[in-house]
CSV table of C-alpha atoms in Angstrom, one decimal:
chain,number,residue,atom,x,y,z
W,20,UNK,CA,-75.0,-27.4,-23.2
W,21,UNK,CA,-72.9,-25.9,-26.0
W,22,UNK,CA,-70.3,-27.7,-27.4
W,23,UNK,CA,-66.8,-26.5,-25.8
W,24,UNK,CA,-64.8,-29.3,-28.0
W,25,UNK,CA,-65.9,-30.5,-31.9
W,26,UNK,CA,-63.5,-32.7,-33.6
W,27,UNK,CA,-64.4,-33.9,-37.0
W,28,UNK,CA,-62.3,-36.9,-38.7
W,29,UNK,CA,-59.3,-36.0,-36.5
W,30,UNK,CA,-56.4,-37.9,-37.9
W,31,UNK,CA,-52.4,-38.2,-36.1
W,32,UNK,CA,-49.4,-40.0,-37.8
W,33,UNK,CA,-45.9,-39.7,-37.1
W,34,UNK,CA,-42.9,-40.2,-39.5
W,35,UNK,CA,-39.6,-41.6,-38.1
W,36,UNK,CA,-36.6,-42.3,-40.7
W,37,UNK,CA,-39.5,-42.4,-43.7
W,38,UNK,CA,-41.8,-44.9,-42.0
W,39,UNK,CA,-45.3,-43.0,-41.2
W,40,UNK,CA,-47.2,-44.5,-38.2
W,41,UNK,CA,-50.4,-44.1,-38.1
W,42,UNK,CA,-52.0,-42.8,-34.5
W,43,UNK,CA,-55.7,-41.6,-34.5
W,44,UNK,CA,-57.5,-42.7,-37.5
W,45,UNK,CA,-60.5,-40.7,-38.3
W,46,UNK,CA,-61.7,-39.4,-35.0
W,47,UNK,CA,-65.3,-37.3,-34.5
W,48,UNK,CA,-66.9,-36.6,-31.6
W,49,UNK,CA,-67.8,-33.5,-29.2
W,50,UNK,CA,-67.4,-32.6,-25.9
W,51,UNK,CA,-70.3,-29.7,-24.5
W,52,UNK,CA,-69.5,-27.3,-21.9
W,53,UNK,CA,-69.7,-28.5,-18.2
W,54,UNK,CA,-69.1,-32.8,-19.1
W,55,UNK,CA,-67.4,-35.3,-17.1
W,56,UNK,CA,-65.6,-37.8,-19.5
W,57,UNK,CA,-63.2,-40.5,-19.4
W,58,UNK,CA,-61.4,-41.9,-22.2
W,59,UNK,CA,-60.5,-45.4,-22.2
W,60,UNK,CA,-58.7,-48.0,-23.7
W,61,UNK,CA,-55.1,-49.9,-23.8
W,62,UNK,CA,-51.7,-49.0,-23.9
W,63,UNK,CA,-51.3,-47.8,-27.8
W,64,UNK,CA,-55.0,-46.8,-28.0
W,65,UNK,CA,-54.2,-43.3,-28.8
W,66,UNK,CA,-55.3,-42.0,-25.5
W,67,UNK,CA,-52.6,-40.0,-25.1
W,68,UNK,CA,-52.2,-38.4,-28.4
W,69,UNK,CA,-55.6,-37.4,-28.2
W,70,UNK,CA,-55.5,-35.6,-25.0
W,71,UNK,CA,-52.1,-33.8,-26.3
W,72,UNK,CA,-54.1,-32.5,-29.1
W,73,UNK,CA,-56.7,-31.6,-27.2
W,74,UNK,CA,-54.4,-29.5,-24.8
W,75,UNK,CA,-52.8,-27.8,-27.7
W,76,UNK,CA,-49.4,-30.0,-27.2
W,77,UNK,CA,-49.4,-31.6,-30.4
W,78,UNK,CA,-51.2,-30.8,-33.9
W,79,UNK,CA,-53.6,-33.2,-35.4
W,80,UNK,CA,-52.2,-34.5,-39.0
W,81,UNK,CA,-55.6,-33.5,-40.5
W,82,UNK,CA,-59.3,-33.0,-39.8
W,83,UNK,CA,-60.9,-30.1,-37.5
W,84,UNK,CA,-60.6,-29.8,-33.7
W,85,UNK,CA,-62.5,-26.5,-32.6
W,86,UNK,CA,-62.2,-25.5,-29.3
W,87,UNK,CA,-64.6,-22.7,-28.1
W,88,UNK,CA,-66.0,-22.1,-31.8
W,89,UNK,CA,-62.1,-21.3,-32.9
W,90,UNK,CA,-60.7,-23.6,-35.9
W,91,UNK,CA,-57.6,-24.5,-33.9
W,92,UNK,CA,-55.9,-25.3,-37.5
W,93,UNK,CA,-55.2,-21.8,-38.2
W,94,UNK,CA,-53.6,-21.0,-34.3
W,95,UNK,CA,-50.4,-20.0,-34.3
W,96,UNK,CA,-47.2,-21.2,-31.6
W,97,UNK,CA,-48.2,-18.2,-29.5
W,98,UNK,CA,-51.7,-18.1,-30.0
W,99,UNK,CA,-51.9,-21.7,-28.8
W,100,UNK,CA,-49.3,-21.3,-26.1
W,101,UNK,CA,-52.0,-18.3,-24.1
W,102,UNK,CA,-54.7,-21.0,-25.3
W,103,UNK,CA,-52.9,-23.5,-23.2
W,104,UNK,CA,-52.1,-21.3,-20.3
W,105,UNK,CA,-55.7,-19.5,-20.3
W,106,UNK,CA,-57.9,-22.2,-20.6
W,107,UNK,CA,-56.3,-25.6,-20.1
W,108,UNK,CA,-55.3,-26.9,-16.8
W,109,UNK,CA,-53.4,-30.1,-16.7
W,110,UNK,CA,-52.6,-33.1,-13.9
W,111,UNK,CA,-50.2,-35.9,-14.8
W,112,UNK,CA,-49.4,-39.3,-13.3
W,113,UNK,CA,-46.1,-38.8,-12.0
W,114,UNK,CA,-47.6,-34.8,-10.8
W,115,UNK,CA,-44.6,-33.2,-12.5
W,116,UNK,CA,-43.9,-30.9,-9.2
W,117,UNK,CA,-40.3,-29.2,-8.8
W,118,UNK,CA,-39.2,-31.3,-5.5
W,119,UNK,CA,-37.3,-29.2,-3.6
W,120,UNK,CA,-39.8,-26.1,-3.9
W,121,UNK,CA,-42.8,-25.2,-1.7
W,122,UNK,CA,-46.4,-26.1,-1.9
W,123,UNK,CA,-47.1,-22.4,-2.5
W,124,UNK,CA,-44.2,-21.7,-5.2
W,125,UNK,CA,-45.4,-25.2,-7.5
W,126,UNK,CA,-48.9,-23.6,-7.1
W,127,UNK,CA,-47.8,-20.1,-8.0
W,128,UNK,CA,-45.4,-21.2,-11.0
W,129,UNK,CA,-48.8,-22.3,-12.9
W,130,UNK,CA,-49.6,-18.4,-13.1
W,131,UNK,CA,-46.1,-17.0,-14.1
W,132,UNK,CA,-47.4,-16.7,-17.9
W,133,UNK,CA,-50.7,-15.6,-16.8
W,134,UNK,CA,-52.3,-11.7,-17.3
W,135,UNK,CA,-52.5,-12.3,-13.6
W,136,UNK,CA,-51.1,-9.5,-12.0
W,137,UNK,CA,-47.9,-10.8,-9.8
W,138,UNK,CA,-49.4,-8.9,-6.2
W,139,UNK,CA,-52.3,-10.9,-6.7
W,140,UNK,CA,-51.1,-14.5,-7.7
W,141,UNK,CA,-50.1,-15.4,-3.7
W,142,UNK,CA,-53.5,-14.8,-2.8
W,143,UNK,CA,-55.3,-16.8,-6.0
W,144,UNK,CA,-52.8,-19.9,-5.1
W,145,UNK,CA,-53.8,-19.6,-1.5
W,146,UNK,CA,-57.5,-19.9,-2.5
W,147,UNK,CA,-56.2,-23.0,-4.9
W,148,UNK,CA,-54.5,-24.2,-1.9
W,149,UNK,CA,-57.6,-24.1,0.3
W,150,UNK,CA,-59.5,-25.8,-2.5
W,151,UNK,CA,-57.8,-29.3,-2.0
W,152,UNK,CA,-57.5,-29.2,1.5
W,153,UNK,CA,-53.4,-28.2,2.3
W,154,UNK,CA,-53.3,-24.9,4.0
W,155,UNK,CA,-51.5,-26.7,6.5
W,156,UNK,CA,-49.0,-27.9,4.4
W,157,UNK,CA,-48.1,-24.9,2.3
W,158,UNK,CA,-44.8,-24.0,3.1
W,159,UNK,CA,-43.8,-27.6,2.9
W,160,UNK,CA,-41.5,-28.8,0.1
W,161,UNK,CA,-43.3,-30.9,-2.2
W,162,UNK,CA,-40.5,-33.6,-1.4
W,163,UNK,CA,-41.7,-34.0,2.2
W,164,UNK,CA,-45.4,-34.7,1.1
W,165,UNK,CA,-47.3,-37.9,0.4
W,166,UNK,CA,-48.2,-39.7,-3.0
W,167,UNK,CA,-51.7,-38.6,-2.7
W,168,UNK,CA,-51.0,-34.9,-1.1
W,169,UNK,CA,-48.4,-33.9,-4.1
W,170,UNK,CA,-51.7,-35.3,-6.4
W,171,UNK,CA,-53.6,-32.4,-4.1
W,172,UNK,CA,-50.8,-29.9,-5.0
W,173,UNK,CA,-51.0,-31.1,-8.7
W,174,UNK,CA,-55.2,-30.6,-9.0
W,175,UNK,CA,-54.4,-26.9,-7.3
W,176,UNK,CA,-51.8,-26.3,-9.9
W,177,UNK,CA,-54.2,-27.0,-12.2
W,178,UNK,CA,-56.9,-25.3,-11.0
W,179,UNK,CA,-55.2,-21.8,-9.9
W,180,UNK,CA,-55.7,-20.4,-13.7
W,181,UNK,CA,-59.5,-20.9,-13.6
W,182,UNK,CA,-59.4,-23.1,-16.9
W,183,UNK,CA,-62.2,-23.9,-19.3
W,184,UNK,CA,-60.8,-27.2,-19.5
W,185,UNK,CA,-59.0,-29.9,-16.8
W,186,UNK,CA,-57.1,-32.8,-18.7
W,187,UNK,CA,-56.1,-35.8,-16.1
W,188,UNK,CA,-53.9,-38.5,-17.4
W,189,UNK,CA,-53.7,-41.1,-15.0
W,190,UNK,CA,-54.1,-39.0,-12.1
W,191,UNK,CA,-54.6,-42.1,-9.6
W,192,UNK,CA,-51.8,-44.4,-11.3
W,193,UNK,CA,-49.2,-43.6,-8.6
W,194,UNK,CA,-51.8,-43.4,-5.0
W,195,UNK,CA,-52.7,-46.1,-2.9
W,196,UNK,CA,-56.6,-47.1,-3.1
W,197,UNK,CA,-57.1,-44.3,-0.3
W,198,UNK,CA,-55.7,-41.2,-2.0
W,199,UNK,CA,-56.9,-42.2,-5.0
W,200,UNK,CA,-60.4,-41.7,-3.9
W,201,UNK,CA,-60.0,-38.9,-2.5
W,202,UNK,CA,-58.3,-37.1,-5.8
W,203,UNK,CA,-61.3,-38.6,-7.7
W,204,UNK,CA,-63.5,-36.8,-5.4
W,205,UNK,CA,-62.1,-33.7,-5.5
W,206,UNK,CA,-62.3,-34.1,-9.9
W,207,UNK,CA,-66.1,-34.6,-9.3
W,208,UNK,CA,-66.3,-31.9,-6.8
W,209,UNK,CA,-64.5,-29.2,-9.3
W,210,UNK,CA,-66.9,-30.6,-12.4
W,211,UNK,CA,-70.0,-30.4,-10.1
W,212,UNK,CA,-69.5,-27.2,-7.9
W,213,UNK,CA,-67.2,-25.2,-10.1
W,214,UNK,CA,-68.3,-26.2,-13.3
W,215,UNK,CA,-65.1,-27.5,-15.1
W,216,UNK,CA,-65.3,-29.8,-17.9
W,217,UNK,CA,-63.3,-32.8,-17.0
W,218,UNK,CA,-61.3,-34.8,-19.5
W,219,UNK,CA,-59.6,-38.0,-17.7
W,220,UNK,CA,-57.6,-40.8,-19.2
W,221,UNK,CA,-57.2,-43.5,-17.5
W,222,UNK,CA,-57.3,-48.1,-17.6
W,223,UNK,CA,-59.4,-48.0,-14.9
W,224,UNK,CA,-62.4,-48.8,-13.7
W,225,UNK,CA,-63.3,-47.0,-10.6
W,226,UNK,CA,-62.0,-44.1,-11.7
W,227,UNK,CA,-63.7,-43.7,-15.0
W,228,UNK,CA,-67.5,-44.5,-12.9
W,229,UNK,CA,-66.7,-41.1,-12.1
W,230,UNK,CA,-67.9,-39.7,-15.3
W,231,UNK,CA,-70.6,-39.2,-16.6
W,232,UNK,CA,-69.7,-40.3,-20.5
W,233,UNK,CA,-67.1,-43.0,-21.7
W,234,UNK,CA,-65.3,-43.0,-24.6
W,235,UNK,CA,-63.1,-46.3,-25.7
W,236,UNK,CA,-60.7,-46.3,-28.0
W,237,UNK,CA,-58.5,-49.2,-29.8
W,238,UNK,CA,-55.9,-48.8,-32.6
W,239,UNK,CA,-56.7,-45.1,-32.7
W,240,UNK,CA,-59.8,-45.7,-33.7
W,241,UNK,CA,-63.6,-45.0,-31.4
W,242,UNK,CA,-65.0,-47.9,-30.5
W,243,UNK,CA,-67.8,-47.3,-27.7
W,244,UNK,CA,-69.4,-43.5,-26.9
W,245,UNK,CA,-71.7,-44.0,-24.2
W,246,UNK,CA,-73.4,-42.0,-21.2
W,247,UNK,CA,-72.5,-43.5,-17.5
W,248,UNK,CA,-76.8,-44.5,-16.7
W,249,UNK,CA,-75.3,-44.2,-13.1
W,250,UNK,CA,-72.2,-41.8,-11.9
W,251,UNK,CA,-70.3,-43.2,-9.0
W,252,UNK,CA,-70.6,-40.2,-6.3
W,253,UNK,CA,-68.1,-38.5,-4.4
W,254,UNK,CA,-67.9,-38.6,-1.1
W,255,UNK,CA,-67.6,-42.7,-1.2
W,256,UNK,CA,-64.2,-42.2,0.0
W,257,UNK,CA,-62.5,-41.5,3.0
W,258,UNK,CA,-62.7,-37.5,4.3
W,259,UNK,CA,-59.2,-35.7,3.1
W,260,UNK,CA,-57.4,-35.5,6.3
């Protein structure tokens, strides 16, 4: 597989009131077209950073990050904004919906920026919608859903672009045991019928068997890069209901 991702001595500090703090120190690694991977590690690891820099929400300090065979040093603001809406799909712990709006409208608001053309973007959200399981729940504010069906409407958010890429940050931190399983399943479904790379961060576990390579970081720094010998498989769960 080619490489979608190559980062080379990737480095992140931040300076507050003259005091630099040191983030990622030194970082290289790639991620091919097509993989499954989890990073891992504690709370001030540098999980987070990294995946922000990898979804073209925050710079590195120094070294290379190339994404598709593109040096994504010399992007501009705009030229990394259409990176992020073309190719990068995200999903976030806390699934970052707009409550009091439809299923449909928090799917469709993923294409707004998109060379989609507007009489077609009902119709690609429908086919997100029908993706994860909700066409029964599409005219439903997001408010009146569960934990683990706004998760659903998050992953069809995220898929509705097409990306190259699907970053998940926590994605089971807020579901029961349950719909966690299920949103898992659905992850390894996109990466194994679809074809999406995956990128999750998460602390745990069960989730992370999911993949099929582990990264671990501590103190910004890589400390274990290793292939899964055995993938947990979908299905393991519960049916989505």
């Amino acid at each position: 597989m080619a490489n979608l991702i190559e980062l080379k001595d990737l480095k992140k500090s931040y300076v507050n009131d003259e005091i630099t703090t040191e983030v990622l120190h030194g970082l290289s690694f790639d991620i091919p077209q097509g993989q499954f991977i989890a990073i891992m590690g504690p709370s001030g690891s540098g999980k987070s950073t990294l995946m922000h820099i990898l979804g073209f929400l925050d710079t590195p300090t120094s070294g290379t990050f190339t994404f598709g065979g593109r040096d994504v040093s010399t992007l501009t603001e705009d030229q990394l904004s259409y990176m992020r809406a073309e190719h990068i799909g995200f999903i976030f712990q806390s699934f970052n919906l707009l409550p009091k709006t439809s299923v449909l409208d928090n799917v469709m608001l993923a294409l707004l920026y998109s060379d989609i053309p507007a009489k077609d973007r009902k119709a690609r959200a429908m086919e997100a919608i029908h993706t994860v399981g909700l066409e029964h729940r599409v005219e439903n504010l997001s408010n009146q859903l569960s934990g683990g069906e706004r998760q659903r409407v998050a992953v069809a958010r995220a898929i509705v672009t097409r990306p190259t890429i699907i970053f998940a940050d926590e994605p089971t931190g807020n579901l029961d045991s349950k719909s966690g399983t299920q949103v898992m399943d659905m992850l390894a479904g996109l990466n194994e019928d679809f074809g999406h790379t995956i990128v999750l961060v998460t602390h745990e576990t069960y989730t992370a068997a999911y993949a099929e390579r582990v990264i671990r970081l501590k103190d910004g720094l890589l400390v274990e890069d290793n292939m899964v010998k055995q993938r947990r498989k979908r299905g393991d769960g519960e049916d989505l209901k």
